[in-house]
Amino acid sequence: MTIPFGCVTTFSPEGYEQYGRRFLDSYVKHWDVPLWVYYEGKTPPELVHEEGRVHWMPLDADKDRAKFMQRHTDDGIKDYRFQIVRFAHKIFALTDPERIKEVECENWIWLDADIETTEKVDEAFLDEVCPGGFCGSYLGRVDWHHSECGFVSYSKRYGGVEFLSELRKIYTSG
């Protein structure tokens, strides 16, 4: 069975305490889309269990990520735009080749775990913000020098899965 949308997020144990719990509570309340949560470290103590909707994945099990973390550091880098380790967790969660291979999904959506959803998110809304005919969609900004990447979608039909594979290769190849 193919699902039209699937969401992915990640957080550390500290992130879970700071914002992840609120993210999950609001997600379960307002979304009907399956969510894959990649957690760092030990399993969060109070897992949100929604049968078939929330899937818990240990990010530390990703061998490519482990190798990357051994080779790179953000020590001394003040500008967040160059902190590759800080944002690598997102990339490895989003590009998990096992999930992408096993789950038939038309559109993978990345959601930052500090998002709080306050209104119902349904398929009609997602069809509008993830229009067909494009590899991906994102939240553009008119008053900032780069886009907001807390919500980004990737369409399987229009090359999104191939894009994610190539994105992972950038991190694994160095």
GROMACS .gro file of N, CA and C in nm:
model
  522
    1MET      N    1   0.084  -0.119   0.000
    1MET     CA    2   0.000   0.000   0.000
    1MET      C    3   0.089   0.125   0.000
    2THR      N    4   0.056   0.218  -0.084
    2THR     CA    5   0.129   0.344  -0.092
    2THR      C    6   0.058   0.450  -0.011
    3ILE      N    7   0.134   0.521   0.072
    3ILE     CA    8   0.076   0.633   0.146
    3ILE      C    9   0.111   0.762   0.072
    4PRO      N   10   0.019   0.860   0.072
    4PRO     CA   11   0.048   0.984   0.000
    4PRO      C   12   0.154   1.070   0.069
    5PHE      N   13   0.156   1.072   0.203
    5PHE     CA   14   0.250   1.155   0.278
    5PHE      C   15   0.303   1.079   0.398
    6GLY      N   16   0.429   1.103   0.427
    6GLY     CA   17   0.492   1.052   0.548
    6GLY      C   18   0.584   1.161   0.601
    7CYS      N   19   0.587   1.180   0.732
    7CYS     CA   20   0.670   1.285   0.792
    7CYS      C   21   0.786   1.224   0.869
    8VAL      N   22   0.895   1.301   0.877
    8VAL     CA   23   1.017   1.259   0.945
    8VAL      C   24   1.064   1.374   1.033
    9THR      N   25   1.111   1.340   1.153
    9THR     CA   26   1.174   1.438   1.241
    9THR      C   27   1.281   1.369   1.324
   10THR      N   28   1.358   1.446   1.397
   10THR     CA   29   1.458   1.391   1.488
   10THR      C   30   1.481   1.487   1.603
   11PHE      N   31   1.526   1.430   1.716
   11PHE     CA   32   1.567   1.514   1.829
   11PHE      C   33   1.658   1.436   1.921
   12SER      N   34   1.735   1.511   1.996
   12SER     CA   35   1.824   1.456   2.099
   12SER      C   36   1.743   1.440   2.228
   13PRO      N   37   1.799   1.378   2.332
   13PRO     CA   38   1.729   1.372   2.460
   13PRO      C   39   1.695   1.511   2.514
   14GLU      N   40   1.789   1.605   2.499
   14GLU     CA   41   1.763   1.742   2.544
   14GLU      C   42   1.653   1.807   2.460
   15GLY      N   43   1.659   1.784   2.330
   15GLY     CA   44   1.556   1.838   2.241
   15GLY      C   45   1.418   1.783   2.271
   16TYR      N   46   1.413   1.655   2.309
   16TYR     CA   47   1.286   1.596   2.346
   16TYR      C   48   1.225   1.671   2.464
   17GLU      N   49   1.308   1.700   2.563
   17GLU     CA   50   1.260   1.772   2.682
   17GLU      C   51   1.223   1.915   2.650
   18GLN      N   52   1.304   1.983   2.567
   18GLN     CA   53   1.282   2.125   2.539
   18GLN      C   54   1.164   2.151   2.447
   19TYR      N   55   1.146   2.067   2.344
   19TYR     CA   56   1.042   2.095   2.246
   19TYR      C   57   0.979   1.970   2.185
   20GLY      N   58   1.047   1.857   2.187
   20GLY     CA   59   0.998   1.736   2.120
   20GLY      C   60   0.866   1.686   2.173
   21ARG      N   61   0.851   1.690   2.303
   21ARG     CA   62   0.725   1.643   2.363
   21ARG      C   63   0.606   1.726   2.314
   22ARG      N   64   0.622   1.861   2.311
   22ARG     CA   65   0.513   1.949   2.261
   22ARG      C   66   0.487   1.922   2.113
   23PHE      N   67   0.597   1.904   2.037
   23PHE     CA   68   0.583   1.871   1.895
   23PHE      C   69   0.495   1.747   1.879
   24LEU      N   70   0.528   1.640   1.951
   24LEU     CA   71   0.456   1.514   1.938
   24LEU      C   72   0.310   1.526   1.981
   25ASP      N   73   0.286   1.593   2.092
   25ASP     CA   74   0.148   1.611   2.139
   25ASP      C   75   0.064   1.684   2.035
   26SER      N   76   0.119   1.791   1.977
   26SER     CA   77   0.042   1.867   1.878
   26SER      C   78   0.031   1.790   1.747
   27TYR      N   79   0.133   1.714   1.712
   27TYR     CA   80   0.129   1.634   1.589
   27TYR      C   81   0.018   1.530   1.597
   28VAL      N   82   0.018   1.454   1.704
   28VAL     CA   83  -0.082   1.348   1.720
   28VAL      C   84  -0.223   1.406   1.722
   29LYS      N   85  -0.237   1.523   1.777
   29LYS     CA   86  -0.369   1.587   1.786
   29LYS      C   87  -0.418   1.637   1.650
   30HIS      N   88  -0.327   1.685   1.564
   30HIS     CA   89  -0.370   1.756   1.443
   30HIS      C   90  -0.336   1.690   1.310
   31TRP      N   91  -0.249   1.589   1.309
   31TRP     CA   92  -0.208   1.526   1.184
   31TRP      C   93  -0.264   1.384   1.177
   32ASP      N   94  -0.299   1.340   1.056
   32ASP     CA   95  -0.338   1.200   1.031
   32ASP      C   96  -0.232   1.128   0.949
   33VAL      N   97  -0.116   1.186   0.936
   33VAL     CA   98  -0.008   1.134   0.852
   33VAL      C   99   0.091   1.056   0.939
   34PRO      N  100   0.140   0.942   0.893
   34PRO     CA  101   0.241   0.868   0.972
   34PRO      C  102   0.367   0.952   0.993
   35LEU      N  103   0.429   0.933   1.108
   35LEU     CA  104   0.548   1.008   1.146
   35LEU      C  105   0.658   0.911   1.188
   36TRP      N  106   0.780   0.933   1.135
   36TRP     CA  107   0.897   0.857   1.176
   36TRP      C  108   0.983   0.950   1.260
   37VAL      N  109   1.001   0.913   1.387
   37VAL     CA  110   1.080   0.992   1.481
   37VAL      C  111   1.214   0.924   1.502
   38TYR      N  112   1.321   0.989   1.462
   38TYR     CA  113   1.456   0.938   1.481
   38TYR      C  114   1.512   1.005   1.606
   39TYR      N  115   1.537   0.925   1.708
   39TYR     CA  116   1.585   0.979   1.835
   39TYR      C  117   1.731   0.945   1.854
   40GLU      N  118   1.801   1.036   1.920
   40GLU     CA  119   1.942   1.015   1.954
   40GLU      C  120   1.951   0.963   2.096
   41GLY      N  121   2.053   0.883   2.122
   41GLY     CA  122   2.074   0.837   2.258
   41GLY      C  123   1.972   0.734   2.299
   42LYS      N  124   1.942   0.735   2.429
   42LYS     CA  125   1.847   0.636   2.481
   42LYS      C  126   1.705   0.669   2.437
   43THR      N  127   1.621   0.568   2.439
   43THR     CA  128   1.481   0.585   2.401
   43THR      C  129   1.415   0.686   2.494
   44PRO      N  130   1.343   0.783   2.441
   44PRO     CA  131   1.272   0.879   2.528
   44PRO      C  132   1.182   0.805   2.626
   45PRO      N  133   1.172   0.858   2.749
   45PRO     CA  134   1.100   0.785   2.854
   45PRO      C  135   0.950   0.771   2.832
   46GLU      N  136   0.888   0.868   2.769
   46GLU     CA  137   0.743   0.866   2.751
   46GLU      C  138   0.711   0.868   2.602
   47LEU      N  139   0.725   0.755   2.540
   47LEU     CA  140   0.699   0.750   2.396
   47LEU      C  141   0.552   0.769   2.367
   48VAL      N  142   0.524   0.851   2.268
   48VAL     CA  143   0.387   0.866   2.220
   48VAL      C  144   0.360   0.746   2.130
   49HIS      N  145   0.261   0.668   2.165
   49HIS     CA  146   0.228   0.551   2.084
   49HIS      C  147   0.094   0.575   2.016
   50GLU      N  148   0.098   0.582   1.889
   50GLU     CA  149  -0.021   0.592   1.806
   50GLU      C  150  -0.007   0.481   1.704
   51GLU      N  151  -0.078   0.375   1.723
   51GLU     CA  152  -0.064   0.255   1.640
   51GLU      C  153  -0.063   0.291   1.491
   52GLY      N  154   0.047   0.259   1.425
   52GLY     CA  155   0.059   0.281   1.282
   52GLY      C  156   0.090   0.424   1.242
   53ARG      N  157   0.091   0.516   1.339
   53ARG     CA  158   0.115   0.657   1.304
   53ARG      C  159   0.250   0.709   1.349
   54VAL      N  160   0.297   0.669   1.465
   54VAL     CA  161   0.425   0.718   1.515
   54VAL      C  162   0.522   0.601   1.523
   55HIS      N  163   0.630   0.611   1.445
   55HIS     CA  164   0.730   0.506   1.438
   55HIS      C  165   0.860   0.558   1.499
   56TRP      N  166   0.912   0.490   1.600
   56TRP     CA  167   1.034   0.532   1.670
   56TRP      C  168   1.154   0.461   1.610
   57MET      N  169   1.254   0.539   1.570
   57MET     CA  170   1.372   0.487   1.503
   57MET      C  171   1.498   0.534   1.576
   58PRO      N  172   1.589   0.444   1.612
   58PRO     CA  173   1.712   0.486   1.679
   58PRO      C  174   1.813   0.544   1.578
   59LEU      N  175   1.833   0.673   1.583
   59LEU     CA  176   1.924   0.738   1.490
   59LEU      C  177   2.068   0.687   1.507
   60ASP      N  178   2.103   0.648   1.629
   60ASP     CA  179   2.238   0.599   1.654
   60ASP      C  180   2.267   0.467   1.583
   61ALA      N  181   2.166   0.399   1.531
   61ALA     CA  182   2.186   0.274   1.458
   61ALA      C  183   2.237   0.298   1.315
   62ASP      N  184   2.234   0.421   1.269
   62ASP     CA  185   2.278   0.454   1.133
   62ASP      C  186   2.431   0.454   1.128
   63LYS      N  187   2.489   0.354   1.064
   63LYS     CA  188   2.635   0.339   1.058
   63LYS      C  189   2.701   0.453   0.978
   64ASP      N  190   2.633   0.500   0.875
   64ASP     CA  191   2.686   0.613   0.798
   64ASP      C  192   2.697   0.737   0.887
   65ARG      N  193   2.597   0.761   0.967
   65ARG     CA  194   2.598   0.876   1.058
   65ARG      C  195   2.710   0.861   1.160
   66ALA      N  196   2.728   0.742   1.214
   66ALA     CA  197   2.833   0.719   1.313
   66ALA      C  198   2.971   0.751   1.254
   67LYS      N  199   2.995   0.707   1.131
   67LYS     CA  200   3.123   0.736   1.065
   67LYS      C  201   3.139   0.886   1.043
   68PHE      N  202   3.032   0.951   1.001
   68PHE     CA  203   3.035   1.095   0.979
   68PHE      C  204   3.069   1.169   1.109
   69MET      N  205   3.005   1.129   1.218
   69MET     CA  206   3.025   1.194   1.347
   69MET      C  207   3.168   1.175   1.397
   70GLN      N  208   3.230   1.063   1.363
   70GLN     CA  209   3.368   1.039   1.403
   70GLN      C  210   3.466   1.127   1.325
   71ARG      N  211   3.432   1.157   1.200
   71ARG     CA  212   3.523   1.232   1.113
   71ARG      C  213   3.510   1.384   1.124
   72HIS      N  214   3.396   1.433   1.173
   72HIS     CA  215   3.370   1.577   1.167
   72HIS      C  216   3.336   1.635   1.304
   73THR      N  217   3.358   1.766   1.316
   73THR     CA  218   3.324   1.837   1.439
   73THR      C  219   3.282   1.980   1.405
   74ASP      N  220   3.203   2.039   1.493
   74ASP     CA  221   3.164   2.179   1.479
   74ASP      C  222   3.244   2.267   1.576
   75ASP      N  223   3.341   2.209   1.645
   75ASP     CA  224   3.419   2.283   1.744
   75ASP      C  225   3.478   2.410   1.683
   76GLY      N  226   3.454   2.521   1.748
   76GLY     CA  227   3.509   2.649   1.705
   76GLY      C  228   3.434   2.717   1.593
   77ILE      N  229   3.330   2.653   1.540
   77ILE     CA  230   3.254   2.713   1.430
   77ILE      C  231   3.136   2.789   1.489
   78LYS      N  232   3.139   2.922   1.477
   78LYS     CA  233   3.035   3.006   1.537
   78LYS      C  234   2.914   3.024   1.445
   79ASP      N  235   2.939   3.033   1.316
   79ASP     CA  236   2.832   3.057   1.218
   79ASP      C  237   2.753   2.928   1.196
   80TYR      N  238   2.625   2.928   1.233
   80TYR     CA  239   2.542   2.808   1.223
   80TYR      C  240   2.537   2.752   1.081
   81ARG      N  241   2.555   2.835   0.981
   81ARG     CA  242   2.548   2.789   0.843
   81ARG      C  243   2.660   2.692   0.807
   82PHE      N  244   2.764   2.687   0.889
   82PHE     CA  245   2.878   2.600   0.863
   82PHE      C  246   2.892   2.490   0.968
   83GLN      N  247   2.791   2.473   1.052
   83GLN     CA  248   2.793   2.369   1.155
   83GLN      C  249   2.735   2.239   1.097
   84ILE      N  250   2.819   2.166   1.027
   84ILE     CA  251   2.772   2.048   0.954
   84ILE      C  252   2.728   1.936   1.046
   85VAL      N  253   2.791   1.922   1.160
   85VAL     CA  254   2.753   1.816   1.253
   85VAL      C  255   2.616   1.846   1.313
   86ARG      N  256   2.593   1.970   1.349
   86ARG     CA  257   2.465   2.011   1.409
   86ARG      C  258   2.346   1.972   1.320
   87PHE      N  259   2.362   1.987   1.190
   87PHE     CA  260   2.251   1.960   1.099
   87PHE      C  261   2.258   1.822   1.034
   88ALA      N  262   2.363   1.747   1.059
   88ALA     CA  263   2.377   1.614   1.000
   88ALA      C  264   2.271   1.517   1.051
   89HIS      N  265   2.228   1.533   1.175
   89HIS     CA  266   2.126   1.444   1.231
   89HIS      C  267   2.000   1.448   1.144
   90LYS      N  268   1.962   1.569   1.105
   90LYS     CA  269   1.846   1.589   1.019
   90LYS      C  270   1.864   1.515   0.886
   91ILE      N  271   1.981   1.531   0.826
   91ILE     CA  272   2.004   1.471   0.695
   91ILE      C  273   2.000   1.319   0.704
   92PHE      N  274   2.065   1.262   0.805
   92PHE     CA  275   2.068   1.115   0.815
   92PHE      C  276   1.929   1.059   0.846
   93ALA      N  277   1.850   1.128   0.927
   93ALA     CA  278   1.713   1.083   0.954
   93ALA      C  279   1.629   1.091   0.826
   94LEU      N  280   1.634   1.203   0.761
   94LEU     CA  281   1.553   1.226   0.641
   94LEU      C  282   1.588   1.131   0.528
   95THR      N  283   1.714   1.094   0.516
   95THR     CA  284   1.759   1.015   0.401
   95THR      C  285   1.775   0.867   0.433
   96ASP      N  286   1.722   0.820   0.543
   96ASP     CA  287   1.736   0.679   0.583
   96ASP      C  288   1.696   0.587   0.468
   97PRO      N  289   1.792   0.519   0.406
   97PRO     CA  290   1.760   0.437   0.289
   97PRO      C  291   1.670   0.317   0.321
   98GLU      N  292   1.677   0.264   0.442
   98GLU     CA  293   1.591   0.151   0.480
   98GLU      C  294   1.445   0.192   0.484
   99ARG      N  295   1.416   0.306   0.547
   99ARG     CA  296   1.277   0.354   0.554
   99ARG      C  297   1.225   0.385   0.414
  100ILE      N  298   1.306   0.452   0.336
  100ILE     CA  299   1.263   0.491   0.202
  100ILE      C  300   1.236   0.368   0.116
  101LYS      N  301   1.318   0.264   0.134
  101LYS     CA  302   1.300   0.140   0.057
  101LYS      C  303   1.177   0.062   0.105
  102GLU      N  304   1.157   0.056   0.234
  102GLU     CA  305   1.050  -0.027   0.291
  102GLU      C  306   0.912   0.036   0.286
  103VAL      N  307   0.905   0.170   0.292
  103VAL     CA  308   0.776   0.238   0.300
  103VAL      C  309   0.743   0.302   0.166
  104GLU      N  310   0.635   0.259   0.107
  104GLU     CA  311   0.589   0.318  -0.020
  104GLU      C  312   0.520   0.449   0.012
  105CYS      N  313   0.589   0.559  -0.016
  105CYS     CA  314   0.538   0.692   0.017
  105CYS      C  315   0.559   0.785  -0.101
  106GLU      N  316   0.456   0.857  -0.140
  106GLU     CA  317   0.465   0.950  -0.252
  106GLU      C  318   0.541   1.078  -0.217
  107ASN      N  319   0.525   1.126  -0.092
  107ASN     CA  320   0.588   1.251  -0.050
  107ASN      C  321   0.643   1.238   0.091
  108TRP      N  322   0.775   1.253   0.104
  108TRP     CA  323   0.837   1.256   0.237
  108TRP      C  324   0.846   1.401   0.280
  109ILE      N  325   0.800   1.430   0.401
  109ILE     CA  326   0.802   1.565   0.455
  109ILE      C  327   0.894   1.570   0.576
  110TRP      N  328   0.989   1.661   0.572
  110TRP     CA  329   1.072   1.686   0.690
  110TRP      C  330   1.003   1.791   0.775
  111LEU      N  331   0.995   1.766   0.906
  111LEU     CA  332   0.942   1.863   1.002
  111LEU      C  333   1.044   1.881   1.114
  112ASP      N  334   1.084   2.006   1.140
  112ASP     CA  335   1.168   2.031   1.257
  112ASP      C  336   1.087   1.996   1.381
  113ALA      N  337   1.153   1.940   1.480
  113ALA     CA  338   1.083   1.893   1.601
  113ALA      C  339   1.046   2.005   1.697
  114ASP      N  340   1.075   2.129   1.661
  114ASP     CA  341   1.029   2.240   1.746
  114ASP      C  342   0.902   2.305   1.692
  115ILE      N  343   0.840   2.242   1.594
  115ILE     CA  344   0.714   2.291   1.538
  115ILE      C  345   0.599   2.250   1.630
  116GLU      N  346   0.510   2.343   1.653
  116GLU     CA  347   0.385   2.310   1.723
  116GLU      C  348   0.271   2.333   1.626
  117THR      N  349   0.190   2.232   1.604
  117THR     CA  350   0.076   2.242   1.513
  117THR      C  351  -0.046   2.284   1.594
  118THR      N  352  -0.117   2.386   1.543
  118THR     CA  353  -0.231   2.438   1.617
  118THR      C  354  -0.365   2.416   1.546
  119GLU      N  355  -0.360   2.372   1.422
  119GLU     CA  356  -0.482   2.347   1.344
  119GLU      C  357  -0.471   2.211   1.275
  120LYS      N  358  -0.583   2.159   1.233
  120LYS     CA  359  -0.588   2.032   1.163
  120LYS      C  360  -0.507   2.040   1.033
  121VAL      N  361  -0.425   1.939   1.010
  121VAL     CA  362  -0.349   1.927   0.885
  121VAL      C  363  -0.404   1.805   0.814
  122ASP      N  364  -0.468   1.830   0.698
  122ASP     CA  365  -0.527   1.719   0.624
  122ASP      C  366  -0.461   1.707   0.487
  123GLU      N  367  -0.500   1.606   0.414
  123GLU     CA  368  -0.441   1.579   0.283
  123GLU      C  369  -0.463   1.693   0.185
  124ALA      N  370  -0.577   1.759   0.192
  124ALA     CA  371  -0.605   1.871   0.101
  124ALA      C  372  -0.505   1.984   0.123
  125PHE      N  373  -0.476   2.014   0.249
  125PHE     CA  374  -0.377   2.118   0.280
  125PHE      C  375  -0.239   2.076   0.230
  126LEU      N  376  -0.202   1.951   0.254
  126LEU     CA  377  -0.070   1.903   0.211
  126LEU      C  378  -0.059   1.901   0.059
  127ASP      N  379  -0.168   1.867  -0.011
  127ASP     CA  380  -0.167   1.873  -0.158
  127ASP      C  381  -0.140   2.016  -0.206
  128GLU      N  382  -0.190   2.112  -0.131
  128GLU     CA  383  -0.174   2.253  -0.168
  128GLU      C  384  -0.029   2.299  -0.146
  129VAL      N  385   0.031   2.262  -0.033
  129VAL     CA  386   0.167   2.310  -0.003
  129VAL      C  387   0.275   2.218  -0.059
  130CYS      N  388   0.236   2.102  -0.107
  130CYS     CA  389   0.329   2.008  -0.173
  130CYS      C  390   0.275   1.978  -0.312
  131PRO      N  391   0.271   2.078  -0.400
  131PRO     CA  392   0.207   2.060  -0.531
  131PRO      C  393   0.281   1.960  -0.619
  132GLY      N  394   0.205   1.892  -0.703
  132GLY     CA  395   0.262   1.799  -0.798
  132GLY      C  396   0.347   1.872  -0.901
  133GLY      N  397   0.432   1.797  -0.968
  133GLY     CA  398   0.513   1.854  -1.074
  133GLY      C  399   0.648   1.906  -1.029
  134PHE      N  400   0.678   1.892  -0.900
  134PHE     CA  401   0.804   1.944  -0.847
  134PHE      C  402   0.874   1.837  -0.765
  135CYS      N  403   1.007   1.841  -0.766
  135CYS     CA  404   1.087   1.749  -0.685
  135CYS      C  405   1.059   1.773  -0.537
  136GLY      N  406   1.041   1.898  -0.500
  136GLY     CA  407   1.018   1.931  -0.360
  136GLY      C  408   0.951   2.064  -0.343
  137SER      N  409   0.914   2.092  -0.219
  137SER     CA  410   0.859   2.222  -0.184
  137SER      C  411   0.910   2.261  -0.046
  138TYR      N  412   0.911   2.391  -0.020
  138TYR     CA  413   0.963   2.442   0.105
  138TYR      C  414   0.895   2.573   0.136
  139LEU      N  415   0.921   2.627   0.253
  139LEU     CA  416   0.865   2.756   0.291
  139LEU      C  417   0.966   2.865   0.255
  140GLY      N  418   0.936   2.940   0.151
  140GLY     CA  419   1.026   3.047   0.110
  140GLY      C  420   1.012   3.168   0.199
  141ARG      N  421   1.113   3.251   0.199
  141ARG     CA  422   1.112   3.375   0.277
  141ARG      C  423   1.143   3.490   0.183
  142VAL      N  424   1.072   3.600   0.199
  142VAL     CA  425   1.101   3.716   0.115
  142VAL      C  426   1.197   3.813   0.183
  143ASP      N  427   1.207   3.809   0.315
  143ASP     CA  428   1.290   3.905   0.389
  143ASP      C  429   1.411   3.842   0.455
  144TRP      N  430   1.458   3.731   0.403
  144TRP     CA  431   1.571   3.662   0.463
  144TRP      C  432   1.656   3.604   0.351
  145HIS      N  433   1.784   3.584   0.376
  145HIS     CA  434   1.875   3.540   0.269
  145HIS      C  435   1.873   3.389   0.243
  146HIS      N  436   1.796   3.314   0.317
  146HIS     CA  437   1.779   3.172   0.285
  146HIS      C  438   1.640   3.126   0.327
  147SER      N  439   1.602   3.011   0.277
  147SER     CA  440   1.466   2.960   0.301
  147SER      C  441   1.452   2.903   0.441
  148GLU      N  442   1.331   2.884   0.483
  148GLU     CA  443   1.298   2.816   0.608
  148GLU      C  444   1.294   2.667   0.577
  149CYS      N  445   1.375   2.589   0.645
  149CYS     CA  446   1.383   2.446   0.615
  149CYS      C  447   1.321   2.361   0.724
  150GLY      N  448   1.232   2.417   0.804
  150GLY     CA  449   1.162   2.341   0.907
  150GLY      C  450   1.049   2.257   0.851
  151PHE      N  451   1.008   2.286   0.728
  151PHE     CA  452   0.907   2.209   0.655
  151PHE      C  453   0.955   2.200   0.511
  152VAL      N  454   0.994   2.081   0.469
  152VAL     CA  455   1.039   2.059   0.332
  152VAL      C  456   0.983   1.926   0.285
  153SER      N  457   0.928   1.922   0.165
  153SER     CA  458   0.874   1.795   0.113
  153SER      C  459   0.953   1.750  -0.010
  154TYR      N  460   0.951   1.619  -0.031
  154TYR     CA  461   1.023   1.558  -0.144
  154TYR      C  462   0.930   1.459  -0.211
  155SER      N  463   0.903   1.481  -0.339
  155SER     CA  464   0.808   1.400  -0.415
  155SER      C  465   0.879   1.283  -0.483
  156LYS      N  466   0.833   1.163  -0.455
  156LYS     CA  467   0.889   1.043  -0.518
  156LYS      C  468   0.869   1.048  -0.670
  157ARG      N  469   0.752   1.090  -0.711
  157ARG     CA  470   0.717   1.091  -0.853
  157ARG      C  471   0.805   1.185  -0.935
  158TYR      N  472   0.856   1.291  -0.871
  158TYR     CA  473   0.933   1.391  -0.945
  158TYR      C  474   1.079   1.399  -0.902
  159GLY      N  475   1.136   1.287  -0.859
  159GLY     CA  476   1.278   1.280  -0.832
  159GLY      C  477   1.322   1.309  -0.689
  160GLY      N  478   1.228   1.321  -0.598
  160GLY     CA  479   1.262   1.353  -0.460
  160GLY      C  480   1.344   1.245  -0.391
  161VAL      N  481   1.313   1.118  -0.418
  161VAL     CA  482   1.388   1.009  -0.356
  161VAL      C  483   1.531   1.007  -0.408
  162GLU      N  484   1.548   1.030  -0.536
  162GLU     CA  485   1.682   1.035  -0.594
  162GLU      C  486   1.759   1.154  -0.536
  163PHE      N  487   1.691   1.266  -0.517
  163PHE     CA  488   1.754   1.383  -0.457
  163PHE      C  489   1.803   1.349  -0.315
  164LEU      N  490   1.718   1.283  -0.236
  164LEU     CA  491   1.756   1.246  -0.100
  164LEU      C  492   1.876   1.151  -0.099
  165SER      N  493   1.879   1.058  -0.194
  165SER     CA  494   1.992   0.967  -0.205
  165SER      C  495   2.121   1.043  -0.234
  166GLU      N  496   2.115   1.138  -0.325
  166GLU     CA  497   2.232   1.220  -0.357
  166GLU      C  498   2.272   1.308  -0.239
  167LEU      N  499   2.176   1.360  -0.166
  167LEU     CA  500   2.204   1.441  -0.048
  167LEU      C  501   2.280   1.359   0.056
  168ARG      N  502   2.237   1.236   0.077
  168ARG     CA  503   2.306   1.148   0.171
  168ARG      C  504   2.450   1.122   0.126
  169LYS      N  505   2.469   1.104  -0.005
  169LYS     CA  506   2.603   1.078  -0.059
  169LYS      C  507   2.697   1.196  -0.031
  170ILE      N  508   2.646   1.317  -0.030
  170ILE     CA  509   2.730   1.434   0.002
  170ILE      C  510   2.788   1.418   0.142
  171TYR      N  511   2.705   1.373   0.234
  171TYR     CA  512   2.750   1.356   0.373
  171TYR      C  513   2.838   1.233   0.389
  172THR      N  514   2.806   1.124   0.323
  172THR     CA  515   2.884   1.001   0.342
  172THR      C  516   3.016   1.005   0.265
  173SER      N  517   3.024   1.084   0.161
  173SER     CA  518   3.148   1.090   0.081
  173SER      C  519   3.247   1.192   0.135
  174GLY      N  520   3.197   1.285   0.217
  174GLY     CA  521   3.286   1.390   0.267
  174GLY      C  522   3.306   1.500   0.164
   0.00000   0.00000   0.00000
